[in-house]
PDB file of C-alpha atoms in Angstrom:
ATOM      1  CA  MET M   1      -0.095  -0.159   0.054  1.00 39.00           C
ATOM      2  CA  THR M   2       1.294   3.453  -1.075  1.00 38.00           C
ATOM      3  CA  ALA M   3       0.161   6.879  -0.614  1.00 40.00           C
ATOM      4  CA  VAL M   4      -1.820   8.178  -3.166  1.00 38.00           C
ATOM      5  CA  PRO M   5       0.478  10.326  -5.805  1.00 41.00           C
ATOM      6  CA  GLU M   6      -0.222  14.212  -6.210  1.00 42.00           C
ATOM      7  CA  THR M   7      -1.510  13.266  -9.778  1.00 38.00           C
ATOM      8  CA  ALA M   8      -4.601  10.590  -8.085  1.00 42.00           C
ATOM      9  CA  VAL M   9      -6.154  14.003  -6.825  1.00 44.00           C
ATOM     10  CA  PRO M  10      -8.375  15.930  -8.828  1.00 44.00           C
ATOM     11  CA  SER M  11      -6.897  18.831 -10.308  1.00 39.00           C
ATOM     12  CA  ALA M  12      -9.428  21.237  -9.087  1.00 40.00           C
ATOM     13  CA  VAL M  13      -8.253  20.968  -5.780  1.00 45.00           C
ATOM     14  CA  GLN M  14      -4.096  21.077  -6.343  1.00 46.00           C
ATOM     15  CA  THR M  15      -4.297  24.928  -5.474  1.00 45.00           C
ATOM     16  CA  SER M  16      -6.587  27.149  -3.983  1.00 45.00           C
ATOM     17  CA  PRO M  17      -6.727  31.210  -3.978  1.00 51.00           C
ATOM     18  CA  LEU M  18      -6.777  30.747  -0.375  1.00 71.00           C
ATOM     19  CA  ARG M  19      -4.230  31.329   1.737  1.00 84.00           C
ATOM     20  CA  ALA M  20      -3.659  28.830   4.822  1.00 87.00           C
ATOM     21  CA  THR M  21      -3.491  30.368   8.092  1.00 90.00           C
ATOM     22  CA  TRP M  22      -2.326  29.011  11.235  1.00 90.00           C
ATOM     23  CA  ARG M  23      -5.927  27.606  12.129  1.00 91.00           C
ATOM     24  CA  ASP M  24      -5.581  25.444   8.962  1.00 92.00           C
ATOM     25  CA  TYR M  25      -2.150  23.888  10.405  1.00 94.00           C
ATOM     26  CA  LEU M  26      -4.167  23.086  13.657  1.00 94.00           C
ATOM     27  CA  ALA M  27      -6.891  21.220  11.767  1.00 92.00           C
ATOM     28  CA  LEU M  28      -4.178  19.071  10.129  1.00 93.00           C
ATOM     29  CA  THR M  29      -3.232  17.745  13.555  1.00 95.00           C
ATOM     30  CA  LYS M  30      -7.007  16.633  14.621  1.00 93.00           C
ATOM     31  CA  PRO M  31      -7.322  18.375  17.758  1.00 93.00           C
ATOM     32  CA  LYS M  32     -10.563  17.037  19.158  1.00 89.00           C
ATOM     33  CA  VAL M  33      -8.834  12.930  18.470  1.00 89.00           C
ATOM     34  CA  ILE M  34      -5.615  14.292  20.230  1.00 95.00           C
ATOM     35  CA  SER M  35      -7.442  15.321  23.585  1.00 95.00           C
ATOM     36  CA  LEU M  36      -8.774  12.022  24.879  1.00 96.00           C
ATOM     37  CA  LEU M  37      -5.119  10.740  23.983  1.00 96.00           C
ATOM     38  CA  LEU M  38      -3.532  13.288  26.123  1.00 97.00           C
ATOM     39  CA  TRP M  39      -5.719  12.776  28.885  1.00 97.00           C
ATOM     40  CA  THR M  40      -4.745   9.323  28.970  1.00 98.00           C
ATOM     41  CA  THR M  41      -1.083  10.372  28.652  1.00 98.00           C
ATOM     42  CA  LEU M  42      -1.142  12.812  31.236  1.00 98.00           C
ATOM     43  CA  ALA M  43      -3.633  10.567  33.500  1.00 98.00           C
ATOM     44  CA  ALA M  44      -0.323   7.740  33.457  1.00 98.00           C
ATOM     45  CA  MET M  45       2.429  10.302  34.441  1.00 98.00           C
ATOM     46  CA  PHE M  46       0.237  10.670  37.940  1.00 98.00           C
ATOM     47  CA  MET M  47      -0.354   6.907  37.992  1.00 98.00           C
ATOM     48  CA  ALA M  48       3.213   6.212  37.837  1.00 98.00           C
ATOM     49  CA  GLN M  49       4.298   8.999  39.877  1.00 97.00           C
ATOM     50  CA  ARG M  50       1.619   8.346  42.794  1.00 97.00           C
ATOM     51  CA  GLY M  51       1.181  11.802  42.497  1.00 97.00           C
ATOM     52  CA  TRP M  52       2.325  15.329  41.024  1.00 97.00           C
ATOM     53  CA  PRO M  53       5.200  14.510  38.748  1.00 97.00           C
ATOM     54  CA  GLY M  54       6.143  18.116  38.119  1.00 97.00           C
ATOM     55  CA  LEU M  55       4.841  20.972  36.109  1.00 98.00           C
ATOM     56  CA  GLY M  56       7.664  21.364  33.969  1.00 97.00           C
ATOM     57  CA  LEU M  57       7.624  17.121  33.171  1.00 98.00           C
ATOM     58  CA  LEU M  58       3.959  17.813  32.285  1.00 98.00           C
ATOM     59  CA  VAL M  59       4.344  20.665  30.204  1.00 98.00           C
ATOM     60  CA  VAL M  60       6.831  19.248  28.171  1.00 98.00           C
ATOM     61  CA  VAL M  61       5.210  15.646  28.046  1.00 98.00           C
ATOM     62  CA  SER M  62       1.853  17.584  26.913  1.00 98.00           C
ATOM     63  CA  LEU M  63       3.405  19.312  24.331  1.00 98.00           C
ATOM     64  CA  ALA M  64       5.429  16.807  22.903  1.00 98.00           C
ATOM     65  CA  GLY M  65       2.647  14.482  22.763  1.00 98.00           C
ATOM     66  CA  TYR M  66       0.442  16.568  21.174  1.00 98.00           C
ATOM     67  CA  MET M  67       2.954  17.105  18.061  1.00 98.00           C
ATOM     68  CA  SER M  68       3.721  13.368  17.855  1.00 98.00           C
ATOM     69  CA  ALA M  69      -0.179  12.504  17.826  1.00 97.00           C
ATOM     70  CA  GLY M  70      -0.381  15.681  15.878  1.00 97.00           C
ATOM     71  CA  SER M  71       2.242  14.607  13.125  1.00 98.00           C
ATOM     72  CA  ALA M  72       0.504  11.478  12.731  1.00 97.00           C
ATOM     73  CA  GLY M  73      -2.982  13.072  11.748  1.00 96.00           C
ATOM     74  CA  VAL M  74      -0.957  15.210   9.333  1.00 97.00           C
ATOM     75  CA  PHE M  75       0.113  12.130   7.536  1.00 97.00           C
ATOM     76  CA  ASN M  76      -2.914  10.508   7.574  1.00 95.00           C
ATOM     77  CA  MET M  77      -4.566  13.299   5.842  1.00 95.00           C
ATOM     78  CA  ILE M  78      -1.785  13.368   3.204  1.00 95.00           C
ATOM     79  CA  ILE M  79      -2.605   9.337   2.877  1.00 96.00           C
ATOM     80  CA  ASP M  80      -6.131   9.892   2.720  1.00 93.00           C
ATOM     81  CA  ARG M  81      -6.765  13.002   0.702  1.00 93.00           C
ATOM     82  CA  ASP M  82      -8.218  11.155  -2.027  1.00 91.00           C
ATOM     83  CA  ILE M  83     -10.893   9.361   0.218  1.00 92.00           C
ATOM     84  CA  ASP M  84     -11.687  12.409   2.581  1.00 88.00           C
ATOM     85  CA  LEU M  85     -12.352  14.323  -0.802  1.00 87.00           C
ATOM     86  CA  LYS M  86     -15.267  12.115  -1.407  1.00 86.00           C
ATOM     87  CA  MET M  87     -16.889  11.836   2.024  1.00 85.00           C
ATOM     88  CA  ALA M  88     -18.946  15.258   2.772  1.00 79.00           C
ATOM     89  CA  ARG M  89     -17.164  15.114   6.608  1.00 80.00           C
ATOM     90  CA  THR M  90     -13.597  15.463   5.486  1.00 83.00           C
ATOM     91  CA  ALA M  91     -13.900  16.887   1.927  1.00 82.00           C
ATOM     92  CA  LYS M  92     -13.342  20.285   3.444  1.00 84.00           C
ATOM     93  CA  ARG M  93      -9.883  19.114   5.276  1.00 89.00           C
ATOM     94  CA  PRO M  94      -7.089  21.228   4.232  1.00 91.00           C
ATOM     95  CA  THR M  95      -5.225  18.620   2.485  1.00 90.00           C
ATOM     96  CA  SER M  96      -7.993  17.039   0.597  1.00 87.00           C
ATOM     97  CA  SER M  97      -9.544  20.822  -0.361  1.00 85.00           C
ATOM     98  CA  GLY M  98      -6.416  21.451  -1.572  1.00 87.00           C
ATOM     99  CA  LEU M  99      -5.762  24.470   0.675  1.00 92.00           C
ATOM    100  CA  ILE M 100      -2.576  22.910   1.851  1.00 93.00           C
ATOM    101  CA  THR M 101      -0.453  20.873  -0.653  1.00 94.00           C
ATOM    102  CA  SER M 102       0.913  17.680   0.249  1.00 94.00           C
ATOM    103  CA  ARG M 103       4.441  18.733   0.496  1.00 96.00           C
ATOM    104  CA  GLN M 104       3.675  21.786   3.256  1.00 95.00           C
ATOM    105  CA  ALA M 105       1.842  19.418   4.924  1.00 96.00           C
ATOM    106  CA  ALA M 106       4.622  16.579   5.110  1.00 97.00           C
ATOM    107  CA  ALA M 107       7.049  19.298   5.953  1.00 97.00           C
ATOM    108  CA  PHE M 108       4.846  20.567   8.902  1.00 97.00           C
ATOM    109  CA  GLY M 109       4.734  16.759  10.168  1.00 97.00           C
ATOM    110  CA  ALA M 110       7.913  15.897   9.690  1.00 98.00           C
ATOM    111  CA  THR M 111       8.947  19.112  11.872  1.00 98.00           C
ATOM    112  CA  LEU M 112       6.180  18.096  14.548  1.00 98.00           C
ATOM    113  CA  GLN M 113       7.729  14.580  14.909  1.00 98.00           C
ATOM    114  CA  VAL M 114      11.327  15.846  15.283  1.00 98.00           C
ATOM    115  CA  LEU M 115      10.641  18.460  17.608  1.00 98.00           C
ATOM    116  CA  SER M 116       8.341  16.039  19.638  1.00 98.00           C
ATOM    117  CA  PHE M 117      11.141  13.011  19.640  1.00 98.00           C
ATOM    118  CA  VAL M 118      14.109  15.594  20.418  1.00 98.00           C
ATOM    119  CA  MET M 119      11.987  17.246  23.527  1.00 98.00           C
ATOM    120  CA  LEU M 120      11.314  14.079  25.203  1.00 98.00           C
ATOM    121  CA  TRP M 121      14.740  12.296  24.724  1.00 98.00           C
ATOM    122  CA  ILE M 122      15.911  15.756  26.389  1.00 98.00           C
ATOM    123  CA  TRP M 123      13.524  16.702  29.034  1.00 98.00           C
ATOM    124  CA  ALA M 124      11.989  13.160  29.710  1.00 98.00           C
ATOM    125  CA  THR M 125      13.715  10.032  28.782  1.00 98.00           C
ATOM    126  CA  PRO M 126      14.628   8.259  25.619  1.00 98.00           C
ATOM    127  CA  LEU M 127      11.909   5.605  26.231  1.00 98.00           C
ATOM    128  CA  ALA M 128       8.926   8.217  26.568  1.00 98.00           C
ATOM    129  CA  ALA M 129      10.415   9.217  23.003  1.00 98.00           C
ATOM    130  CA  TRP M 130      10.749   6.000  21.527  1.00 98.00           C
ATOM    131  CA  MET M 131       7.369   4.943  22.547  1.00 98.00           C
ATOM    132  CA  SER M 132       6.089   8.231  21.154  1.00 98.00           C
ATOM    133  CA  LEU M 133       7.517   7.208  17.975  1.00 98.00           C
ATOM    134  CA  ALA M 134       6.262   4.036  18.029  1.00 98.00           C
ATOM    135  CA  GLY M 135       2.391   4.997  18.289  1.00 98.00           C
ATOM    136  CA  PHE M 136       3.225   7.559  15.316  1.00 98.00           C
ATOM    137  CA  LEU M 137       4.871   4.696  13.165  1.00 98.00           C
ATOM    138  CA  THR M 138       2.195   2.403  14.227  1.00 98.00           C
ATOM    139  CA  TYR M 139      -1.016   5.053  13.023  1.00 97.00           C
ATOM    140  CA  VAL M 140       0.703   6.143  10.055  1.00 97.00           C
ATOM    141  CA  VAL M 141       2.428   2.653   8.370  1.00 97.00           C
ATOM    142  CA  VAL M 142       0.466  -0.023   9.907  1.00 97.00           C
ATOM    143  CA  TYR M 143      -3.259   1.539  10.360  1.00 97.00           C
ATOM    144  CA  THR M 144      -3.400   4.234   7.638  1.00 96.00           C
ATOM    145  CA  LEU M 145      -0.679   3.030   4.684  1.00 96.00           C
ATOM    146  CA  TRP M 146      -1.583  -1.148   5.220  1.00 96.00           C
ATOM    147  CA  LEU M 147      -4.834  -2.234   7.450  1.00 96.00           C
ATOM    148  CA  LYS M 148      -7.199   0.602   6.709  1.00 96.00           C
ATOM    149  CA  ARG M 149      -8.043  -0.108   2.847  1.00 95.00           C
ATOM    150  CA  ASN M 150      -6.964  -3.557   2.990  1.00 96.00           C
ATOM    151  CA  THR M 151      -9.185  -5.260   5.806  1.00 96.00           C
ATOM    152  CA  TRP M 152     -11.730  -5.066   8.547  1.00 95.00           C
ATOM    153  CA  HIS M 153      -9.412  -6.225  11.130  1.00 95.00           C
ATOM    154  CA  ASN M 154      -7.658  -2.371  10.568  1.00 95.00           C
ATOM    155  CA  ILE M 155      -9.167  -1.029  13.946  1.00 95.00           C
ATOM    156  CA  VAL M 156      -8.768  -4.004  15.763  1.00 95.00           C
ATOM    157  CA  LEU M 157      -4.723  -3.762  14.902  1.00 94.00           C
ATOM    158  CA  GLY M 158      -3.861  -0.611  13.956  1.00 94.00           C
ATOM    159  CA  GLY M 159      -6.064   0.713  16.908  1.00 92.00           C
ATOM    160  CA  ALA M 160      -3.110   0.151  18.622  1.00 96.00           C
ATOM    161  CA  ALA M 161      -1.543   3.296  17.979  1.00 96.00           C
ATOM    162  CA  GLY M 162      -3.967   4.983  20.430  1.00 96.00           C
ATOM    163  CA  CYS M 163      -2.634   2.708  23.288  1.00 98.00           C
ATOM    164  CA  PHE M 164       0.887   4.399  23.406  1.00 98.00           C
ATOM    165  CA  PRO M 165      -0.123   7.499  25.141  1.00 98.00           C
ATOM    166  CA  PRO M 166      -0.146   6.163  28.653  1.00 98.00           C
ATOM    167  CA  LEU M 167       3.083   4.321  28.145  1.00 98.00           C
ATOM    168  CA  VAL M 168       4.760   7.531  26.797  1.00 98.00           C
ATOM    169  CA  GLY M 169       3.606   9.198  30.349  1.00 98.00           C
ATOM    170  CA  TRP M 170       4.605   6.262  32.338  1.00 98.00           C
ATOM    171  CA  ALA M 171       7.694   6.056  30.714  1.00 98.00           C
ATOM    172  CA  ALA M 172       8.400   9.760  30.935  1.00 98.00           C
ATOM    173  CA  VAL M 173       8.139   9.321  34.992  1.00 98.00           C
ATOM    174  CA  THR M 174       9.868   6.383  35.555  1.00 98.00           C
ATOM    175  CA  GLY M 175      12.276   5.722  32.380  1.00 97.00           C
ATOM    176  CA  ASP M 176      10.856   1.829  32.350  1.00 97.00           C
ATOM    177  CA  LEU M 177       7.772  -0.023  31.672  1.00 98.00           C
ATOM    178  CA  ASN M 178       5.854  -2.213  34.220  1.00 97.00           C
ATOM    179  CA  LEU M 179       2.997  -4.757  34.291  1.00 96.00           C
ATOM    180  CA  PHE M 180       0.612  -2.357  34.879  1.00 97.00           C
ATOM    181  CA  ALA M 181       1.303   0.293  32.223  1.00 98.00           C
ATOM    182  CA  TRP M 182       0.857  -2.700  29.753  1.00 98.00           C
ATOM    183  CA  PHE M 183      -2.556  -3.416  31.223  1.00 97.00           C
ATOM    184  CA  LEU M 184      -3.262   0.262  30.231  1.00 98.00           C
ATOM    185  CA  PHE M 185      -2.245  -0.508  27.006  1.00 98.00           C
ATOM    186  CA  ALA M 186      -4.225  -3.699  26.901  1.00 98.00           C
ATOM    187  CA  ILE M 187      -7.428  -2.042  28.242  1.00 98.00           C
ATOM    188  CA  ILE M 188      -7.190   0.446  25.373  1.00 98.00           C
ATOM    189  CA  PHE M 189      -6.247  -1.849  22.785  1.00 98.00           C
ATOM    190  CA  PHE M 190      -9.374  -3.616  23.604  1.00 98.00           C
ATOM    191  CA  TRP M 191     -11.879  -0.480  24.266  1.00 98.00           C
ATOM    192  CA  THR M 192     -11.467   0.865  20.786  1.00 98.00           C
ATOM    193  CA  PRO M 193     -13.131  -1.801  18.757  1.00 97.00           C
ATOM    194  CA  VAL M 194     -16.432  -0.457  21.094  1.00 98.00           C
ATOM    195  CA  HIS M 195     -15.631   2.795  20.975  1.00 97.00           C
ATOM    196  CA  PHE M 196     -14.913   3.315  17.342  1.00 97.00           C
ATOM    197  CA  TRP M 197     -17.611   0.692  15.736  1.00 97.00           C
ATOM    198  CA  ALA M 198     -20.042   2.098  17.215  1.00 97.00           C
ATOM    199  CA  LEU M 199     -19.346   5.265  15.023  1.00 95.00           C
ATOM    200  CA  ALA M 200     -18.584   3.316  12.020  1.00 96.00           C
ATOM    201  CA  LEU M 201     -22.292   1.438  12.092  1.00 96.00           C
ATOM    202  CA  MET M 202     -23.638   5.236  12.004  1.00 95.00           C
ATOM    203  CA  ILE M 203     -21.429   6.045   8.843  1.00 94.00           C
ATOM    204  CA  LYS M 204     -20.717   3.044   7.352  1.00 94.00           C
ATOM    205  CA  ASP M 205     -22.465   4.219   4.238  1.00 93.00           C
ATOM    206  CA  GLU M 206     -19.786   6.705   3.613  1.00 92.00           C
ATOM    207  CA  TYR M 207     -17.294   4.072   3.990  1.00 94.00           C
ATOM    208  CA  ARG M 208     -18.827   1.626   1.264  1.00 94.00           C
ATOM    209  CA  GLU M 209     -19.132   4.695  -0.939  1.00 93.00           C
ATOM    210  CA  VAL M 210     -14.824   4.912  -1.005  1.00 93.00           C
ATOM    211  CA  GLY M 211     -14.299   1.019  -0.552  1.00 94.00           C
ATOM    212  CA  ILE M 212     -12.818   1.246   2.910  1.00 95.00           C
ATOM    213  CA  PRO M 213     -13.769  -1.862   4.071  1.00 96.00           C
ATOM    214  CA  MET M 214     -14.870  -1.162   8.082  1.00 97.00           C
ATOM    215  CA  LEU M 215     -16.888  -3.959   9.780  1.00 97.00           C
ATOM    216  CA  PRO M 216     -20.150  -3.297   8.989  1.00 97.00           C
ATOM    217  CA  VAL M 217     -19.614  -2.471   5.809  1.00 96.00           C
ATOM    218  CA  VAL M 218     -17.763  -5.817   5.208  1.00 97.00           C
ATOM    219  CA  HIS M 219     -19.805  -8.443   7.515  1.00 96.00           C
ATOM    220  CA  GLY M 220     -23.291  -6.384   8.507  1.00 96.00           C
ATOM    221  CA  ASP M 221     -24.625  -4.977  11.604  1.00 97.00           C
ATOM    222  CA  LYS M 222     -25.411  -8.029  13.201  1.00 97.00           C
ATOM    223  CA  LEU M 223     -21.610  -9.396  13.369  1.00 97.00           C
ATOM    224  CA  THR M 224     -20.614  -5.821  14.135  1.00 97.00           C
ATOM    225  CA  VAL M 225     -22.305  -5.322  17.053  1.00 97.00           C
ATOM    226  CA  ALA M 226     -21.899  -9.192  18.526  1.00 97.00           C
ATOM    227  CA  GLN M 227     -17.987  -7.873  18.264  1.00 98.00           C
ATOM    228  CA  ILE M 228     -18.730  -4.511  19.929  1.00 98.00           C
ATOM    229  CA  GLY M 229     -20.275  -6.722  23.115  1.00 98.00           C
ATOM    230  CA  LEU M 230     -17.469  -9.159  23.107  1.00 98.00           C
ATOM    231  CA  TYR M 231     -14.512  -6.510  22.861  1.00 98.00           C
ATOM    232  CA  ALA M 232     -16.842  -4.712  25.765  1.00 98.00           C
ATOM    233  CA  ILE M 233     -16.532  -7.983  27.850  1.00 98.00           C
ATOM    234  CA  TYR M 234     -12.797  -8.067  27.161  1.00 98.00           C
ATOM    235  CA  THR M 235     -12.439  -4.176  28.324  1.00 98.00           C
ATOM    236  CA  VAL M 236     -14.431  -4.527  31.496  1.00 98.00           C
ATOM    237  CA  VAL M 237     -12.339  -7.995  32.366  1.00 97.00           C
ATOM    238  CA  LEU M 238      -9.109  -6.220  31.634  1.00 97.00           C
ATOM    239  CA  SER M 239     -10.234  -2.963  33.744  1.00 98.00           C
ATOM    240  CA  VAL M 240     -10.620  -4.610  36.945  1.00 97.00           C
ATOM    241  CA  MET M 241      -7.647  -7.578  36.852  1.00 97.00           C
ATOM    242  CA  PRO M 242      -4.822  -4.643  38.123  1.00 97.00           C
ATOM    243  CA  VAL M 243      -6.693  -5.197  41.270  1.00 97.00           C
ATOM    244  CA  PHE M 244      -5.551  -8.629  41.897  1.00 96.00           C
ATOM    245  CA  PHE M 245      -2.186  -7.400  41.131  1.00 95.00           C
ATOM    246  CA  ARG M 246      -2.230  -4.623  44.046  1.00 95.00           C
ATOM    247  CA  GLU M 247      -1.525  -2.199  41.511  1.00 96.00           C
ATOM    248  CA  VAL M 248      -4.745  -0.351  42.559  1.00 97.00           C
ATOM    249  CA  GLY M 249      -7.054  -0.667  45.177  1.00 96.00           C
ATOM    250  CA  ALA M 250     -10.875  -0.198  46.242  1.00 96.00           C
ATOM    251  CA  ILE M 251     -11.252   3.200  44.857  1.00 97.00           C
ATOM    252  CA  TYR M 252     -10.477   2.251  41.545  1.00 98.00           C
ATOM    253  CA  PHE M 253     -12.398  -0.942  41.842  1.00 98.00           C
ATOM    254  CA  LEU M 254     -15.679   0.564  42.252  1.00 98.00           C
ATOM    255  CA  SER M 255     -15.133   2.935  40.001  1.00 98.00           C
ATOM    256  CA  ALA M 256     -14.042   0.146  37.399  1.00 98.00           C
ATOM    257  CA  ALA M 257     -17.200  -2.026  37.885  1.00 97.00           C
ATOM    258  CA  LEU M 258     -20.000   0.836  38.077  1.00 98.00           C
ATOM    259  CA  LEU M 259     -18.165   2.460  34.773  1.00 98.00           C
ATOM    260  CA  GLY M 260     -18.129  -1.228  33.272  1.00 98.00           C
ATOM    261  CA  GLY M 261     -21.225  -2.111  34.025  1.00 98.00           C
ATOM    262  CA  TRP M 262     -22.615   0.952  31.928  1.00 98.00           C
ATOM    263  CA  LEU M 263     -20.543   0.427  29.304  1.00 98.00           C
ATOM    264  CA  MET M 264     -22.085  -3.420  28.984  1.00 98.00           C
ATOM    265  CA  VAL M 265     -25.526  -2.016  29.397  1.00 98.00           C
ATOM    266  CA  LEU M 266     -25.167   0.299  26.371  1.00 98.00           C
ATOM    267  CA  SER M 267     -23.473  -2.393  24.549  1.00 98.00           C
ATOM    268  CA  TRP M 268     -26.276  -4.674  25.227  1.00 98.00           C
ATOM    269  CA  ARG M 269     -29.114  -2.367  23.936  1.00 97.00           C
ATOM    270  CA  LEU M 270     -27.303  -1.756  20.756  1.00 97.00           C
ATOM    271  CA  TYR M 271     -26.919  -5.394  20.304  1.00 97.00           C
ATOM    272  CA  ARG M 272     -30.535  -6.449  20.867  1.00 97.00           C
ATOM    273  CA  HIS M 273     -32.015  -3.482  19.030  1.00 97.00           C
ATOM    274  CA  VAL M 274     -30.024  -4.539  16.128  1.00 96.00           C
ATOM    275  CA  MET M 275     -30.610  -8.384  16.551  1.00 96.00           C
ATOM    276  CA  ASP M 276     -34.402  -7.685  16.580  1.00 95.00           C
ATOM    277  CA  GLY M 277     -34.188  -6.505  13.193  1.00 94.00           C
ATOM    278  CA  ASN M 278     -33.810  -3.008  13.726  1.00 94.00           C
ATOM    279  CA  ALA M 279     -31.948  -0.908  11.268  1.00 92.00           C
ATOM    280  CA  VAL M 280     -29.239   0.864  13.406  1.00 92.00           C
ATOM    281  CA  GLU M 281     -30.225   4.233  15.153  1.00 93.00           C
ATOM    282  CA  ARG M 282     -28.486   7.181  16.241  1.00 92.00           C
ATOM    283  CA  ARG M 283     -30.606   7.460  19.691  1.00 94.00           C
ATOM    284  CA  VAL M 284     -29.230   3.466  20.697  1.00 95.00           C
ATOM    285  CA  ALA M 285     -25.658   4.236  18.615  1.00 96.00           C
ATOM    286  CA  VAL M 286     -24.420   7.600  19.829  1.00 97.00           C
ATOM    287  CA  PRO M 287     -25.021   7.342  23.522  1.00 97.00           C
ATOM    288  CA  LEU M 288     -22.415   4.474  23.000  1.00 98.00           C
ATOM    289  CA  TYR M 289     -20.041   6.165  21.364  1.00 97.00           C
ATOM    290  CA  LEU M 290     -19.897   9.035  23.286  1.00 97.00           C
ATOM    291  CA  TYR M 291     -20.079   7.179  26.607  1.00 98.00           C
ATOM    292  CA  SER M 292     -17.094   5.105  25.649  1.00 98.00           C
ATOM    293  CA  MET M 293     -14.979   8.101  25.467  1.00 98.00           C
ATOM    294  CA  LEU M 294     -16.185   9.443  29.242  1.00 98.00           C
ATOM    295  CA  TYR M 295     -15.649   5.702  30.287  1.00 98.00           C
ATOM    296  CA  LEU M 296     -12.139   5.759  29.373  1.00 98.00           C
ATOM    297  CA  ALA M 297     -11.520   9.192  30.729  1.00 98.00           C
ATOM    298  CA  LEU M 298     -13.135   8.469  33.656  1.00 98.00           C
ATOM    299  CA  LEU M 299     -11.284   4.874  34.136  1.00 98.00           C
ATOM    300  CA  PHE M 300      -8.104   6.522  34.062  1.00 98.00           C
ATOM    301  CA  VAL M 301      -8.735   9.675  36.113  1.00 98.00           C
ATOM    302  CA  MET M 302      -9.928   6.803  38.921  1.00 98.00           C
ATOM    303  CA  ALA M 303      -6.920   4.986  38.405  1.00 98.00           C
ATOM    304  CA  ALA M 304      -5.000   7.859  39.096  1.00 98.00           C
ATOM    305  CA  VAL M 305      -6.772   8.661  42.318  1.00 98.00           C
ATOM    306  CA  ASP M 306      -6.768   5.660  43.469  1.00 97.00           C
ATOM    307  CA  ARG M 307      -2.945   5.322  43.425  1.00 97.00           C
ATOM    308  CA  ILE M 308      -2.148   8.578  44.909  1.00 96.00           C
ATOM    309  CA  VAL M 309      -4.660   8.179  47.496  1.00 96.00           C
ATOM    310  CA  PHE M 310      -3.029   4.785  48.651  1.00 90.00           C
ATOM    311  CA  ALA M 311       0.284   6.178  48.497  1.00 84.00           C
ATOM    312  CA  HIS M 312      -0.180   8.153  51.235  1.00 73.00           C
ATOM    313  CA  LEU M 313      -2.134   6.197  53.308  1.00 69.00           C
TER     314      LEU M 313
END
C-alpha cells in the first residue's frame, strides 16, 4: 500500500486562491482526536508518580505528545486525501481541499515529529521518545498505509496506535514500563473497537462508497454489534485485573465496576436493537459512542486518584 500520488487528486483541488492560516495547520493535527490521547498520557504520569509529576515534565510531555499525535494526523490526511475528498464530513480538510499541499503538510508533520522526539529524549526519557515514535509509526504505517484499505481488522490491529500514549506518560516519569503500564495499553486496545465500531455503524455508507472495508461494511450490522459486545466484555475484565495484582485498590475497583457496568448496558442495548431486526439508529449508537469516551477518561482518572490516595495511607 502506498500513498496516493499527487496526480491522483483532481486538479481542481491542487491549488486554491485562499491562503492557509495557522488554524488550517492546527486542523491538520486533528485536535479533537488528540484530547483523549493526551488525557490518558497525563493520567498515566500521575499514576506512575503516585502524585504530582512536576509542572515542567507535564508541560514537556503535553507539548511533545500533542506534536507527535498531531504529526500522525497530518500524515493520515496526506495519505487519505483522495477518500477524504469523496466524503462530505472530510471533504473540506486542508489537504483534500487543496488549501495546504501535500508537500507543505509533510514538511509540517515531519517537523512536529522531530521536535517531539527530541523534546522527550532530552527533557523526559529516551524510552518515552521511542514509545511516542512507535505510536506514530503504528498509526501512519500499520493502520493508514497498510490495514485501513485492506482488511476489516484495520481498527483492531491499527487501533494499537492509540494505546501508546499512557506508555509515553509512564515512561516519561519512571524511565521504564511495568506490568500495570501494559495493562493500560491492553485496556485501550480492547476498548477501541467498542468506541470506533459504534461510530462506524452510523457512517458505514460513507465507508462503503469510498471502498474502506470497515466491519459493518464487510460483515454487516449484526456481526458488528456482536463484536462490540465481545470487546466490551474484554475491556471490563481487563479493567479490573490490575486490582488482583495490587496495583490499584478499592477506589479504582468500585469505579471500574460501575463504569464498566454501564458500558455493558449500552453495548447490550445496541446488540438487542440490531438483533431484533432493526436498522441502526443514532439514538442507540450515539450513547455508546459518546459514553465510551467518558468511560475511558474517568477510568484513567480514578486509577490515578486511587494510586495517589493509597500511596499516602
